[in-house]
Each structure stands twice: as structure tokens, then as C-alpha cells.
Amino acid sequence: MTLLSISNTKIKIALSLVLLAVMLLSPMFLSEFRLGLLGKFLAFAILAMGLDLIWGYTGILSLGHGVYFGLGAYGMAMHLKLAASQGGLPDFMSWSGVETLPWFWVPFQSAGAAVALALIVPMAVAFVLGYLTFRNRIRGAFFSILSQALVIITVTLFVGQQGWIGGTNGLTGFDTFLGLKLGESSTKLALYYVTVVVLGLTLLLCLWLAGSRLGKILVAVRDAENRVRFIGYNPVAYKVFIYCVSAGLAGLAGMLFILQEGIISPAQMGIVPSIEMVLWVAVGGRATIYGAVIGAIAANAAKTTFSEAYPEWWPIIMGAMFIVVTLFLPKGIVGTLKDLFEKWGRSRQALAPTAAVPAPGPLGYTELEKPQ
């Protein structure tokens, strides 16, 4: 094992330990409000890791991941709304003249079914879109445009269904989940730690996928899809699979988000949030997994800080920050740090003393090679 590979391993271990320590110790230093914000940022990080798998490793730039995030959030919100209604119709349905519970709401009466559907529905939508587009070899900017069209269609559909899913107002007014009151401090703390655990498991899953044979094929698809096809692999199957995994992680992030935020509306799954999700990965660093986590937390923390300190200027400040990162840190935070450590490792390896080679004897043998 070379000095460079040892350094990379040490960096990953150190980064993992630092992230874990920060997340576990945060409740000791943050207020309840700030801890709630961090919990939502960690949910965003789960989505960002899935987006890094398809963009950083596979080269699929999706500008519609807000849809999958929203579908997961709506799935959990529907269960929470039914629990708050205590067997009756949700309030917005009564106001809209709906007399019976729509058929597609019935499965969400069960918490287990709600969790399953919040994962399955985004993955099913991703499968349909991915299969139809990747099979027809639609990629690059054309796929990005199609993913934005999906956002427009979904948001328009949700906004127009006031009586069925709350329309523009979305779903809110939740009280309990599994018998726990969502407003209590102990419940909020428990949800935060659940998010930390899910984030850790997702990180391990994404690192395993990226480092496995599957990850190498995904990188090959990104760099030379036609060559992958010519040597006998089917890029469509790999792209559809990883796209569905990414959509499932987005749905999972939406579930954790709604439990801590308490509201979901069509605006939160629109084009602007979808583009912001891509920027999280760009800020942290593509094809690094860790960069997706750091980028999601850093970008959202900066957004919150600037919006509080400079309510009129924060969009301009955020835009300037993204421009600076794009121009001067094209590989993102983690990618840039990785390059610096690799240069440092190569310089140390070059300066490392080498073992002296014995001088050859009269017959051309060294003392170590001389036959006995």
C-alpha cells in the first residue's frame, strides 16, 4: 500500500469521526431551534448523497429531484394528517366539499404503509422516467430539461388539487407520530438522532456502492458510455437502477424533513429547490459522497445565516458564493482538499529515503544476487 493510499484512508476515517462527533455533540451546544435546523440540513444531506451518485459518479444531471423529495414528504404528511384528524376527514377536504376519503389516502392510515409508499412511489416515478429516457439514449442537457418538465407537471398537478392534497397551501397541522407529540422537546431530540443514524447508514451505503464493482461501472458509464455498451454491459440497466436508488434516498429525506419541519407544499418541490439541491453537491464536491454531506450542510447553514443577518441582500450573497465556488473551487470543498492532500502525499513520497542498492561485483552480480 502506497503512502498516498494510506493518506486517503486516514483522511476518510478522520473526516467520518469529525462529522460523527459534531453531529452527536450538537445537542449540547445548540438551542432547540438551531438543532431543528441542523436536523433538516442532515435530511437534505441524505438527498445530496443520492444526487451525487447519479451526477458525480454516473454523469446524470437531474434538475427534478425536488419531485422525489416532495413525494416522500407528502407520503409521510398524509399519514400525519390522518392521525391528526382522528378518524375524520382532513380539514381542507371538508372546506373543499369532499365528503369521503379519496381511495389513494386509505393506505396512508398505516404508518408502516406510509413509510413504504414514501419510498416506493418516488422510485416508481424515477423508474418510469429513467427507463423511457435512458432506453432511448436521452442524456446530458436533454435529460436535465425533461427532469425539469417533470417538476412543472407535478407542481401544477399538486397546486390544482385543493380538495385532495391541499393545493397551494400543502399539508400542515400535524400533532403526533406513533403516539409521540411532535411539538415536545424530547420528540424533537429523538427525531434528530434518528436522522443522524439514517444519515450514517446512508453514508455507508453510498460509500459501498461507490467503491464496489457497480461504482466502477457507473464511472465508466459517465466517462465512456458507448465503450461500456460495446464490451457487453447494458448502461440502461445500471443508470435506471442508480437513478431509482437516488430517488428513494430523496423520498427518505422528504420523510425525515416533514417530521421536523411540519409543513410541505408544492413550492418546496419546484424548480428552484431542485436546482439548489444540485448546488449542494457542487459546493461540497462531486463524486466524493462526503462532499455531498458537507455541501448540503454548509450551503443551507450559509443560507440561514445570510437570510437572518441580511434579509434584503442574502440572495445576492448566496449567488456570489456559488459563483466563487464554481470559478475558483470547481471540484468543491472536499475535492479541492483531496487534491491538496494528494499533492502533499506525493511530495512526501518523493522525499522519502530509498534503500541503497549494493554496487555490482566484477561479474555483474551484487552481493545479494551472487549465486552460492
PDB file of C-alpha atoms in Angstrom, residues 195-333:
ATOM      1  CA  THR A 195     -31.875  11.462  11.320  1.00  0.00           C
ATOM      2  CA  VAL A 196     -28.223  11.133  12.389  1.00  0.00           C
ATOM      3  CA  VAL A 197     -28.485   7.336  12.380  1.00  0.00           C
ATOM      4  CA  VAL A 198     -30.206   7.253   8.980  1.00  0.00           C
ATOM      5  CA  LEU A 199     -27.584   9.650   7.620  1.00  0.00           C
ATOM      6  CA  GLY A 200     -24.793   7.393   8.866  1.00  0.00           C
ATOM      7  CA  LEU A 201     -26.355   4.291   7.319  1.00  0.00           C
ATOM      8  CA  THR A 202     -26.930   6.145   4.049  1.00  0.00           C
ATOM      9  CA  LEU A 203     -23.307   7.299   4.039  1.00  0.00           C
ATOM     10  CA  LEU A 204     -22.105   3.715   4.457  1.00  0.00           C
ATOM     11  CA  LEU A 205     -24.448   2.535   1.688  1.00  0.00           C
ATOM     12  CA  CYS A 206     -23.299   5.226  -0.742  1.00  0.00           C
ATOM     13  CA  LEU A 207     -19.604   4.646   0.028  1.00  0.00           C
ATOM     14  CA  TRP A 208     -20.104   0.925  -0.520  1.00  0.00           C
ATOM     15  CA  LEU A 209     -21.896   1.479  -3.819  1.00  0.00           C
ATOM     16  CA  ALA A 210     -19.255   3.948  -4.999  1.00  0.00           C
ATOM     17  CA  GLY A 211     -16.364   1.653  -4.071  1.00  0.00           C
ATOM     18  CA  SER A 212     -17.889  -1.551  -5.407  1.00  0.00           C
ATOM     19  CA  ARG A 213     -17.741  -3.021  -8.893  1.00  0.00           C
ATOM     20  CA  LEU A 214     -21.051  -1.281  -9.552  1.00  0.00           C
ATOM     21  CA  GLY A 215     -19.441   2.062  -8.750  1.00  0.00           C
ATOM     22  CA  LYS A 216     -16.634   1.418 -11.231  1.00  0.00           C
ATOM     23  CA  ILE A 217     -19.169   0.603 -13.937  1.00  0.00           C
ATOM     24  CA  LEU A 218     -21.098   3.785 -13.142  1.00  0.00           C
ATOM     25  CA  VAL A 219     -17.919   5.840 -13.561  1.00  0.00           C
ATOM     26  CA  ALA A 220     -17.239   4.044 -16.835  1.00  0.00           C
ATOM     27  CA  VAL A 221     -20.768   4.875 -17.994  1.00  0.00           C
ATOM     28  CA  ARG A 222     -20.138   8.504 -17.110  1.00  0.00           C
ATOM     29  CA  ASP A 223     -16.836   8.704 -18.971  1.00  0.00           C
ATOM     30  CA  ALA A 224     -17.460   6.438 -21.973  1.00  0.00           C
ATOM     31  CA  GLU A 225     -20.974   5.029 -22.178  1.00  0.00           C
ATOM     32  CA  ASN A 226     -20.590   3.707 -25.720  1.00  0.00           C
ATOM     33  CA  ARG A 227     -17.468   1.737 -24.804  1.00  0.00           C
ATOM     34  CA  VAL A 228     -19.310   0.206 -21.847  1.00  0.00           C
ATOM     35  CA  ARG A 229     -22.059  -0.879 -24.230  1.00  0.00           C
ATOM     36  CA  PHE A 230     -19.579  -2.320 -26.728  1.00  0.00           C
ATOM     37  CA  ILE A 231     -17.835  -4.524 -24.142  1.00  0.00           C
ATOM     38  CA  GLY A 232     -21.106  -6.210 -23.209  1.00  0.00           C
ATOM     39  CA  TYR A 233     -22.667  -4.185 -20.389  1.00  0.00           C
ATOM     40  CA  ASN A 234     -26.109  -2.634 -20.577  1.00  0.00           C
ATOM     41  CA  PRO A 235     -25.769   1.005 -19.427  1.00  0.00           C
ATOM     42  CA  VAL A 236     -29.557   1.421 -19.325  1.00  0.00           C
ATOM     43  CA  ALA A 237     -29.951  -1.104 -16.501  1.00  0.00           C
ATOM     44  CA  TYR A 238     -27.207   0.497 -14.401  1.00  0.00           C
ATOM     45  CA  LYS A 239     -28.473   4.036 -14.975  1.00  0.00           C
ATOM     46  CA  VAL A 240     -32.077   3.141 -14.180  1.00  0.00           C
ATOM     47  CA  PHE A 241     -31.013   1.279 -11.033  1.00  0.00           C
ATOM     48  CA  ILE A 242     -28.886   4.077  -9.596  1.00  0.00           C
ATOM     49  CA  TYR A 243     -31.485   6.678 -10.583  1.00  0.00           C
ATOM     50  CA  CYS A 244     -34.139   4.748  -8.631  1.00  0.00           C
ATOM     51  CA  VAL A 245     -31.805   4.459  -5.630  1.00  0.00           C
ATOM     52  CA  SER A 246     -31.242   8.207  -5.730  1.00  0.00           C
ATOM     53  CA  ALA A 247     -34.991   8.866  -5.918  1.00  0.00           C
ATOM     54  CA  GLY A 248     -35.572   6.555  -2.959  1.00  0.00           C
ATOM     55  CA  LEU A 249     -32.996   8.453  -0.883  1.00  0.00           C
ATOM     56  CA  ALA A 250     -34.727  11.704  -1.841  1.00  0.00           C
ATOM     57  CA  GLY A 251     -38.053  10.275  -0.648  1.00  0.00           C
ATOM     58  CA  LEU A 252     -36.397   9.158   2.593  1.00  0.00           C
ATOM     59  CA  ALA A 253     -35.023  12.670   3.079  1.00  0.00           C
ATOM     60  CA  GLY A 254     -38.508  14.087   2.497  1.00  0.00           C
ATOM     61  CA  MET A 255     -39.955  11.861   5.213  1.00  0.00           C
ATOM     62  CA  LEU A 256     -37.383  12.940   7.777  1.00  0.00           C
ATOM     63  CA  PHE A 257     -37.796  16.562   6.723  1.00  0.00           C
ATOM     64  CA  ILE A 258     -41.572  16.674   7.191  1.00  0.00           C
ATOM     65  CA  LEU A 259     -41.330  15.142  10.667  1.00  0.00           C
ATOM     66  CA  GLN A 260     -39.099  18.037  11.738  1.00  0.00           C
ATOM     67  CA  GLU A 261     -40.467  20.870   9.582  1.00  0.00           C
ATOM     68  CA  GLY A 262     -44.199  20.241   9.988  1.00  0.00           C
ATOM     69  CA  ILE A 263     -45.274  21.501   6.559  1.00  0.00           C
ATOM     70  CA  ILE A 264     -44.876  20.525   2.914  1.00  0.00           C
ATOM     71  CA  SER A 265     -46.215  22.443  -0.076  1.00  0.00           C
ATOM     72  CA  PRO A 266     -45.764  22.324  -3.867  1.00  0.00           C
ATOM     73  CA  ALA A 267     -43.358  25.271  -3.653  1.00  0.00           C
ATOM     74  CA  GLN A 268     -40.866  23.061  -1.809  1.00  0.00           C
ATOM     75  CA  MET A 269     -40.666  20.647  -4.736  1.00  0.00           C
ATOM     76  CA  GLY A 270     -40.383  23.237  -7.520  1.00  0.00           C
ATOM     77  CA  ILE A 271     -37.613  24.114  -9.945  1.00  0.00           C
ATOM     78  CA  VAL A 272     -35.696  26.477  -7.647  1.00  0.00           C
ATOM     79  CA  PRO A 273     -35.371  23.931  -4.784  1.00  0.00           C
ATOM     80  CA  SER A 274     -34.359  21.274  -7.338  1.00  0.00           C
ATOM     81  CA  ILE A 275     -31.550  23.480  -8.665  1.00  0.00           C
ATOM     82  CA  GLU A 276     -30.417  24.282  -5.126  1.00  0.00           C
ATOM     83  CA  MET A 277     -30.036  20.553  -4.471  1.00  0.00           C
ATOM     84  CA  VAL A 278     -27.588  20.297  -7.361  1.00  0.00           C
ATOM     85  CA  LEU A 279     -25.658  23.274  -5.988  1.00  0.00           C
ATOM     86  CA  TRP A 280     -25.224  21.478  -2.654  1.00  0.00           C
ATOM     87  CA  VAL A 281     -23.306  18.724  -4.411  1.00  0.00           C
ATOM     88  CA  ALA A 282     -21.316  21.221  -6.480  1.00  0.00           C
ATOM     89  CA  VAL A 283     -20.275  23.165  -3.365  1.00  0.00           C
ATOM     90  CA  GLY A 284     -19.225  20.058  -1.460  1.00  0.00           C
ATOM     91  CA  GLY A 285     -17.571  18.280  -4.371  1.00  0.00           C
ATOM     92  CA  ARG A 286     -18.842  15.831  -6.974  1.00  0.00           C
ATOM     93  CA  ALA A 287     -18.013  12.112  -6.808  1.00  0.00           C
ATOM     94  CA  THR A 288     -16.862  12.298  -3.189  1.00  0.00           C
ATOM     95  CA  ILE A 289     -20.004  11.350  -1.170  1.00  0.00           C
ATOM     96  CA  TYR A 290     -18.559  13.238   1.804  1.00  0.00           C
ATOM     97  CA  GLY A 291     -18.737  16.395  -0.268  1.00  0.00           C
ATOM     98  CA  ALA A 292     -22.488  15.972  -0.689  1.00  0.00           C
ATOM     99  CA  VAL A 293     -22.941  15.879   3.092  1.00  0.00           C
ATOM    100  CA  ILE A 294     -20.681  18.855   3.752  1.00  0.00           C
ATOM    101  CA  GLY A 295     -22.104  20.825   0.829  1.00  0.00           C
ATOM    102  CA  ALA A 296     -25.713  20.343   1.920  1.00  0.00           C
ATOM    103  CA  ILE A 297     -24.970  21.403   5.488  1.00  0.00           C
ATOM    104  CA  ALA A 298     -22.666  24.303   4.547  1.00  0.00           C
ATOM    105  CA  ALA A 299     -24.936  25.740   1.825  1.00  0.00           C
ATOM    106  CA  ASN A 300     -28.070  25.616   3.964  1.00  0.00           C
ATOM    107  CA  ALA A 301     -26.276  26.961   7.032  1.00  0.00           C
ATOM    108  CA  ALA A 302     -24.960  29.863   4.938  1.00  0.00           C
ATOM    109  CA  LYS A 303     -28.432  30.462   3.520  1.00  0.00           C
ATOM    110  CA  THR A 304     -29.926  30.621   7.021  1.00  0.00           C
ATOM    111  CA  THR A 305     -27.149  32.865   8.363  1.00  0.00           C
ATOM    112  CA  PHE A 306     -27.256  35.339   5.485  1.00  0.00           C
ATOM    113  CA  SER A 307     -31.063  35.483   5.395  1.00  0.00           C
ATOM    114  CA  GLU A 308     -31.134  36.331   9.106  1.00  0.00           C
ATOM    115  CA  ALA A 309     -28.307  38.872   9.016  1.00  0.00           C
ATOM    116  CA  TYR A 310     -29.042  40.445   5.616  1.00  0.00           C
ATOM    117  CA  PRO A 311     -32.706  39.810   4.756  1.00  0.00           C
ATOM    118  CA  GLU A 312     -32.572  42.030   1.660  1.00  0.00           C
ATOM    119  CA  TRP A 313     -29.179  41.000   0.334  1.00  0.00           C
ATOM    120  CA  TRP A 314     -28.900  37.327   1.127  1.00  0.00           C
ATOM    121  CA  PRO A 315     -29.953  36.034  -2.356  1.00  0.00           C
ATOM    122  CA  ILE A 316     -27.187  38.135  -3.917  1.00  0.00           C
ATOM    123  CA  ILE A 317     -24.653  36.939  -1.342  1.00  0.00           C
ATOM    124  CA  MET A 318     -25.631  33.313  -1.912  1.00  0.00           C
ATOM    125  CA  GLY A 319     -25.394  33.763  -5.674  1.00  0.00           C
ATOM    126  CA  ALA A 320     -21.944  35.318  -5.327  1.00  0.00           C
ATOM    127  CA  MET A 321     -20.837  32.442  -3.106  1.00  0.00           C
ATOM    128  CA  PHE A 322     -21.909  29.859  -5.664  1.00  0.00           C
ATOM    129  CA  ILE A 323     -20.136  31.789  -8.440  1.00  0.00           C
ATOM    130  CA  VAL A 324     -16.915  31.935  -6.414  1.00  0.00           C
ATOM    131  CA  VAL A 325     -17.079  28.203  -5.697  1.00  0.00           C
ATOM    132  CA  THR A 326     -17.741  27.395  -9.352  1.00  0.00           C
ATOM    133  CA  LEU A 327     -14.884  29.567 -10.650  1.00  0.00           C
ATOM    134  CA  PHE A 328     -12.201  29.018  -8.024  1.00  0.00           C
ATOM    135  CA  LEU A 329     -13.185  25.670  -6.480  1.00  0.00           C
ATOM    136  CA  PRO A 330     -14.559  23.687  -9.439  1.00  0.00           C
ATOM    137  CA  LYS A 331     -14.070  20.427  -7.538  1.00  0.00           C
ATOM    138  CA  GLY A 332     -15.894  21.721  -4.482  1.00  0.00           C
ATOM    139  CA  ILE A 333     -14.708  21.843  -0.898  1.00  0.00           C
TER     140      ILE A 333
END
